[in-house]
mmCIF file of N, CA, C and O in Angstrom:
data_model
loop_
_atom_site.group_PDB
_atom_site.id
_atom_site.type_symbol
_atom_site.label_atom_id
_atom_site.label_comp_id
_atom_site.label_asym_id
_atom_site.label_seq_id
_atom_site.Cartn_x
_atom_site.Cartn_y
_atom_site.Cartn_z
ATOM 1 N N UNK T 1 -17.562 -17.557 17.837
ATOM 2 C CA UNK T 1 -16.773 -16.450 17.308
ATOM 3 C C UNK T 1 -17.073 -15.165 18.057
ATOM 4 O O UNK T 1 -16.180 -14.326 18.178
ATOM 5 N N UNK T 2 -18.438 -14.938 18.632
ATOM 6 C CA UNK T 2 -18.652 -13.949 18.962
ATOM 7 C C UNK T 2 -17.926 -13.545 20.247
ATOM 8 O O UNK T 2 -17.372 -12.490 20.555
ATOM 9 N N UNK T 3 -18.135 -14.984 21.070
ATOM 10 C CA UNK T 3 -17.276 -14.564 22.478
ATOM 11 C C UNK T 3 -15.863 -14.512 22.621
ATOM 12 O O UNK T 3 -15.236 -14.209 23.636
ATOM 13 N N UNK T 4 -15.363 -14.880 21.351
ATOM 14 C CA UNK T 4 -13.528 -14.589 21.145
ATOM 15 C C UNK T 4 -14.122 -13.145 20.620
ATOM 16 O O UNK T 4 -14.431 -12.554 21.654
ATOM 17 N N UNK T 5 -14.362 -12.477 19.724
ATOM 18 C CA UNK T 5 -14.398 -11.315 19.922
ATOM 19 C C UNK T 5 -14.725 -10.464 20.775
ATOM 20 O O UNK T 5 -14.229 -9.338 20.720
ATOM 21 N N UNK T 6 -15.488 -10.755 21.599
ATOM 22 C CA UNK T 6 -16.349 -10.157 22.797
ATOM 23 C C UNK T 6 -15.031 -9.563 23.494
ATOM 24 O O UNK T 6 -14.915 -8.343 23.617
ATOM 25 N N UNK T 7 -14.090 -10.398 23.923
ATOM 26 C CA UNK T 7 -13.079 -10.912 24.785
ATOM 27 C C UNK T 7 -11.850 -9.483 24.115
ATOM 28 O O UNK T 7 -11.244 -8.709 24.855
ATOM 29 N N UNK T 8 -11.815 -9.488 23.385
ATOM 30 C CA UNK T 8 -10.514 -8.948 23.199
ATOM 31 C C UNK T 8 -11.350 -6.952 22.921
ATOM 32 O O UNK T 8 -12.403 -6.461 22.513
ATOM 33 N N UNK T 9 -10.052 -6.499 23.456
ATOM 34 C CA UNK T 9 -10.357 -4.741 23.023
ATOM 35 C C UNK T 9 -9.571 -4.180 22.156
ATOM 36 O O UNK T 9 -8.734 -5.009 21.798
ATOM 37 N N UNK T 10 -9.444 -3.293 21.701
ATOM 38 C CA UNK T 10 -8.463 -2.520 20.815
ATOM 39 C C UNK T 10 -7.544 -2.535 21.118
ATOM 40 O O UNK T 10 -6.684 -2.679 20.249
ATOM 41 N N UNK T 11 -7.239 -2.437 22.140
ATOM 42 C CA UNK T 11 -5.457 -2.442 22.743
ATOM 43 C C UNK T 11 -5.114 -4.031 22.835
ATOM 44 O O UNK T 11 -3.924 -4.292 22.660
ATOM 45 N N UNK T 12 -5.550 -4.582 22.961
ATOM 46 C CA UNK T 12 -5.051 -6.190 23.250
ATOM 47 C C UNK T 12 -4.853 -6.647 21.073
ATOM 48 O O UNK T 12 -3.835 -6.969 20.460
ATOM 49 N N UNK T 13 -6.451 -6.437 20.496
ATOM 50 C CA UNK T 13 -5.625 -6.577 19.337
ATOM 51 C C UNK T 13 -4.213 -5.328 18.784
ATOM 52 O O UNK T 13 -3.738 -5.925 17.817
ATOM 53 N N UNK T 14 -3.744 -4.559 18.873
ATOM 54 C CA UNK T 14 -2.917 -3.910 18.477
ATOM 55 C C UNK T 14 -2.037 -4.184 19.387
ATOM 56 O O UNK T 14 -1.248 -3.247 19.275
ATOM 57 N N UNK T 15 -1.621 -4.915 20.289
ATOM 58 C CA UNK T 15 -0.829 -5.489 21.299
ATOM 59 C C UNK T 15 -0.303 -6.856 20.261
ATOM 60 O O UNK T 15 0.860 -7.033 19.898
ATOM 61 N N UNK T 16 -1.219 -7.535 19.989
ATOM 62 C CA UNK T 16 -1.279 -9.135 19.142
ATOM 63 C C UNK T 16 -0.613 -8.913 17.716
ATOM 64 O O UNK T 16 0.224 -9.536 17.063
ATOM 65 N N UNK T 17 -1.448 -7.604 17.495
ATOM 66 C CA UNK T 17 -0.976 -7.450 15.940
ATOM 67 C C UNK T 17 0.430 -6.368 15.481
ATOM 68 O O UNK T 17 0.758 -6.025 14.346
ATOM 69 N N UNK T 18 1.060 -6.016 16.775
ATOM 70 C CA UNK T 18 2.174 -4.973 16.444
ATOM 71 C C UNK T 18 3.031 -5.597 15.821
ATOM 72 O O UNK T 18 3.286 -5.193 14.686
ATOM 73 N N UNK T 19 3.786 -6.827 16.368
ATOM 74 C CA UNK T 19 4.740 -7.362 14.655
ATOM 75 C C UNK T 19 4.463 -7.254 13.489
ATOM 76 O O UNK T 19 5.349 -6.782 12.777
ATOM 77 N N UNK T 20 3.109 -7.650 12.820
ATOM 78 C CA UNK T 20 2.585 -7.933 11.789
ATOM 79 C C UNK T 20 2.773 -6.020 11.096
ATOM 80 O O UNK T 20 3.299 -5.673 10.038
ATOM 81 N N UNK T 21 2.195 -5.237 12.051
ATOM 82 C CA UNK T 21 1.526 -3.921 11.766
ATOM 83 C C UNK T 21 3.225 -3.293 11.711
ATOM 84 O O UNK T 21 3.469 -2.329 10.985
ATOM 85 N N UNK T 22 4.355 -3.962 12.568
ATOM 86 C CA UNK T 22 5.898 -2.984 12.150
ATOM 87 C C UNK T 22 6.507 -3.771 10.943
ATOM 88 O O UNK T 22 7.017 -3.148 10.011
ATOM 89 N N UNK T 23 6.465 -4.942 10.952
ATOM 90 C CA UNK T 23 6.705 -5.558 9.392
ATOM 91 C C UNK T 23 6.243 -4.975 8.098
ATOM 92 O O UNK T 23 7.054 -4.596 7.253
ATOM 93 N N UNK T 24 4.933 -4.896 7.928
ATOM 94 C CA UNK T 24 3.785 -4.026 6.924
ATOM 95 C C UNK T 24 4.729 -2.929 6.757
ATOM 96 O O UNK T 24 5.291 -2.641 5.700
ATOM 97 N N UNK T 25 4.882 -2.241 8.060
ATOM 98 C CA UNK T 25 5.534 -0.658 7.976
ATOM 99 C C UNK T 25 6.684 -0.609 6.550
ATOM 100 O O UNK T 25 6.758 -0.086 5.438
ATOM 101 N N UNK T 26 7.481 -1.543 7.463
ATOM 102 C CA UNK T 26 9.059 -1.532 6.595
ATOM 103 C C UNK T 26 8.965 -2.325 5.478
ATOM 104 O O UNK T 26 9.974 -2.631 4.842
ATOM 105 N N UNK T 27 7.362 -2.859 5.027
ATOM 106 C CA UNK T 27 7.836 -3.344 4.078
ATOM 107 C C UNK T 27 7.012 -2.366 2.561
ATOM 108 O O UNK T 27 7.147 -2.447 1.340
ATOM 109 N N UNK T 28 6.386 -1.721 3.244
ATOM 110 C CA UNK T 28 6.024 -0.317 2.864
ATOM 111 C C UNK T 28 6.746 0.969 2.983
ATOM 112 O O UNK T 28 6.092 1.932 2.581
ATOM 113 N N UNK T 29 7.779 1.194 3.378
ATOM 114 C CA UNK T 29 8.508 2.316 3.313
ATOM 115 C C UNK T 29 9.512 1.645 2.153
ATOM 116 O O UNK T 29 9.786 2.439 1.254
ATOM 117 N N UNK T 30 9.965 0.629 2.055
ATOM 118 C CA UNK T 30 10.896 -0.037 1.509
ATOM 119 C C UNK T 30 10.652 -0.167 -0.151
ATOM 120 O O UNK T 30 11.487 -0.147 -1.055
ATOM 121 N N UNK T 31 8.934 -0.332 -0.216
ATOM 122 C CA UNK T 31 8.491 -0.222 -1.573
ATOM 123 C C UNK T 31 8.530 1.007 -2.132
ATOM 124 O O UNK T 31 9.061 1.256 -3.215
ATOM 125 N N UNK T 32 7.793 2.057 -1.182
ATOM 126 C CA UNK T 32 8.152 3.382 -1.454
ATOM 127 C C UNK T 32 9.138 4.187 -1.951
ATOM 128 O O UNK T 32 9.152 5.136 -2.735
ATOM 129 N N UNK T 33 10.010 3.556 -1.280
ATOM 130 C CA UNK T 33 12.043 4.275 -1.480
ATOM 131 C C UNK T 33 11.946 3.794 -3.638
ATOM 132 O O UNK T 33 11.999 4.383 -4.718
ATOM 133 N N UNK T 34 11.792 2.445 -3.114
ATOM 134 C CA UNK T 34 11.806 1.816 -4.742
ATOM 135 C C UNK T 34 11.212 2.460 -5.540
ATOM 136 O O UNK T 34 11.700 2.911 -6.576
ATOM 137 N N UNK T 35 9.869 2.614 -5.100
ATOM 138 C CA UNK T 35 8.916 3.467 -6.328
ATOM 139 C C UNK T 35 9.600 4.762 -6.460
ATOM 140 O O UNK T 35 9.706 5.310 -7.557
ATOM 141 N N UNK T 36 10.016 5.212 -5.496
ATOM 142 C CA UNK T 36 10.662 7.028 -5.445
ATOM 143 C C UNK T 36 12.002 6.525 -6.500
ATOM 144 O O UNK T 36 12.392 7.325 -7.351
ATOM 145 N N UNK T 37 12.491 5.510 -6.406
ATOM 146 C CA UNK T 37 13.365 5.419 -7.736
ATOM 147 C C UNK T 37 13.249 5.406 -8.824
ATOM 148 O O UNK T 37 13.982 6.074 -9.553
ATOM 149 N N UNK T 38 12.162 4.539 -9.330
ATOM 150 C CA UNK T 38 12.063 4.111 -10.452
ATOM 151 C C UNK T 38 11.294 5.506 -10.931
ATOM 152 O O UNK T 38 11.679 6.048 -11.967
ATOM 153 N N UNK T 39 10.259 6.048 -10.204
ATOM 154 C CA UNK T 39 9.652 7.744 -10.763
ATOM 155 C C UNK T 39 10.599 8.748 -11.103
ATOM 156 O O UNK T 39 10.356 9.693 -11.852
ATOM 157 N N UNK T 40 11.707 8.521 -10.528
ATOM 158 C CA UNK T 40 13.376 9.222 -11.284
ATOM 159 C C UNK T 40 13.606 9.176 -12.430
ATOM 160 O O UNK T 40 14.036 10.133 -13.074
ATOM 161 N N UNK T 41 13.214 7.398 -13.156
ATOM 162 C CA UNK T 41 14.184 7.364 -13.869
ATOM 163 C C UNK T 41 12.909 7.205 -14.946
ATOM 164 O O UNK T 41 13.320 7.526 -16.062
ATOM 165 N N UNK T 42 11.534 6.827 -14.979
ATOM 166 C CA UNK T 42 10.619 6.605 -15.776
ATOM 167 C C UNK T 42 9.722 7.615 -15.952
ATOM 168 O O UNK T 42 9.783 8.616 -15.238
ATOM 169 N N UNK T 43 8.619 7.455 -17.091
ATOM 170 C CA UNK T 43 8.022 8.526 -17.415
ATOM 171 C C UNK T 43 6.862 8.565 -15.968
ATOM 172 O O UNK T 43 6.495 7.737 -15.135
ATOM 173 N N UNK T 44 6.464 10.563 -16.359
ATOM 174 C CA UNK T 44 5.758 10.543 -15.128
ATOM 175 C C UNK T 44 4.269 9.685 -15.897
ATOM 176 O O UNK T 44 4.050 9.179 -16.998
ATOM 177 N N UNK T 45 3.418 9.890 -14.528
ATOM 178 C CA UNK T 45 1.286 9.282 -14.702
ATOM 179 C C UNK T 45 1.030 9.904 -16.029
ATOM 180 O O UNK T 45 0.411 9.384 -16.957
ATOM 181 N N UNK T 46 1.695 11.322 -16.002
ATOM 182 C CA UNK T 46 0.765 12.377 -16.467
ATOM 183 C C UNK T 46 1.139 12.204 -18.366
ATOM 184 O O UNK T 46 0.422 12.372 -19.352
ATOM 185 N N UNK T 47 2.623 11.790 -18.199
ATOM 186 C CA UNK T 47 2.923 11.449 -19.460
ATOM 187 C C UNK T 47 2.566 10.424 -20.117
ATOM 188 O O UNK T 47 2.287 10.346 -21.313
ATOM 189 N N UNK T 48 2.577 9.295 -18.997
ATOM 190 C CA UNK T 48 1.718 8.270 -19.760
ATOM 191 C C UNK T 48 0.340 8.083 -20.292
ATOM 192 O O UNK T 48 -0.077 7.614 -21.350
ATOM 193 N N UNK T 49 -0.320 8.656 -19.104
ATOM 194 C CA UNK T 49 -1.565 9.525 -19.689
ATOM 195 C C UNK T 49 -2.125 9.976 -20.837
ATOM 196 O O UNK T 49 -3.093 9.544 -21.464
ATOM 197 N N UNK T 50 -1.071 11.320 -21.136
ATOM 198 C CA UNK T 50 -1.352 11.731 -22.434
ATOM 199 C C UNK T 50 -0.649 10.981 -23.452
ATOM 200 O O UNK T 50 -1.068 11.026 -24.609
ATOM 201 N N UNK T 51 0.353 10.311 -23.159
ATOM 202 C CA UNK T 51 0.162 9.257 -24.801
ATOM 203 C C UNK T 51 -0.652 8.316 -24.668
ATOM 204 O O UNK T 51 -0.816 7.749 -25.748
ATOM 205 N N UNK T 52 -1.322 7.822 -23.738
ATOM 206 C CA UNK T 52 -2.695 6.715 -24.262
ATOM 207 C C UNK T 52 -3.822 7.716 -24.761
ATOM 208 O O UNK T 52 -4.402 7.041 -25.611
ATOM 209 N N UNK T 53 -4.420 8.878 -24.711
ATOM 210 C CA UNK T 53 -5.234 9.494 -24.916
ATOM 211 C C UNK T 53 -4.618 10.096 -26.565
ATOM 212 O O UNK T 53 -5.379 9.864 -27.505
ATOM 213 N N UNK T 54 -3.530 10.705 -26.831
ATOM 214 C CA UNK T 54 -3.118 11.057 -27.448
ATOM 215 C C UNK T 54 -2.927 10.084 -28.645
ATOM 216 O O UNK T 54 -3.013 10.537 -29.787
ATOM 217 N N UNK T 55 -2.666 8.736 -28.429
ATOM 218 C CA UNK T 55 -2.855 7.680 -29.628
ATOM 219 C C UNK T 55 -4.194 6.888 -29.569
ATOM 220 O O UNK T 55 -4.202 5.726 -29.975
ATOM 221 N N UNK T 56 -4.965 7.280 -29.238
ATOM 222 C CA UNK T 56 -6.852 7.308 -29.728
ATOM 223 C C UNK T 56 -7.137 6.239 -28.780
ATOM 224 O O UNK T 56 -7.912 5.357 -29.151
ATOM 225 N N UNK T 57 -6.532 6.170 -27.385
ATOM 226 C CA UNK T 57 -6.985 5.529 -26.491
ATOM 227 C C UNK T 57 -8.461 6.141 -26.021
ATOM 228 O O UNK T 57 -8.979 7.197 -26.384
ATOM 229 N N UNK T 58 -8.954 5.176 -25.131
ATOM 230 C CA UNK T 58 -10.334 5.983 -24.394
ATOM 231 C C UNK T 58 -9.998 6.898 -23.536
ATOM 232 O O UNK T 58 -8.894 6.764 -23.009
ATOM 233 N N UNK T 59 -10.964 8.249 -23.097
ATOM 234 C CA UNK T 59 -10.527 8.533 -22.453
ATOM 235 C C UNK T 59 -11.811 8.425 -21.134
ATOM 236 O O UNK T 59 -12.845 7.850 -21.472
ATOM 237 N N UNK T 60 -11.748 8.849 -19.994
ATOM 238 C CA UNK T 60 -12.631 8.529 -18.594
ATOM 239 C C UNK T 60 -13.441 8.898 -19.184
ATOM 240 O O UNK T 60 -14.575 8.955 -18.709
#
């Protein structure tokens, strides 16, 4: 294992791994767009927040 790692540099893995690393991208901007929707239409952190604290949840 060591001499397959030995072997390769930063640029050769990010050469190997750029499909993987532009796929990830778009499939992360794509979740994002979604989440930026659904935070439109649902309550915000902060609200949910204070109703778990607010109905005798724990708090941190």
């Amino acid at each position: 294992m060591r001499s397959f790692a030995a072997g390769l540099s930063a640029a050769h893995l990010e050469q190997m791994l750029a499909p993987y690393i532009a796929d990830r991208q778009v499939e992360a901007s794509r979740d994002g767009a979604e989440r930026g929707d659904q935070r439109d239409n649902g309550p915000s952190k902060n609200a949910a927040e204070n109703t778990w604290t607010s109905s005798g949840g724990s708090s941190r």
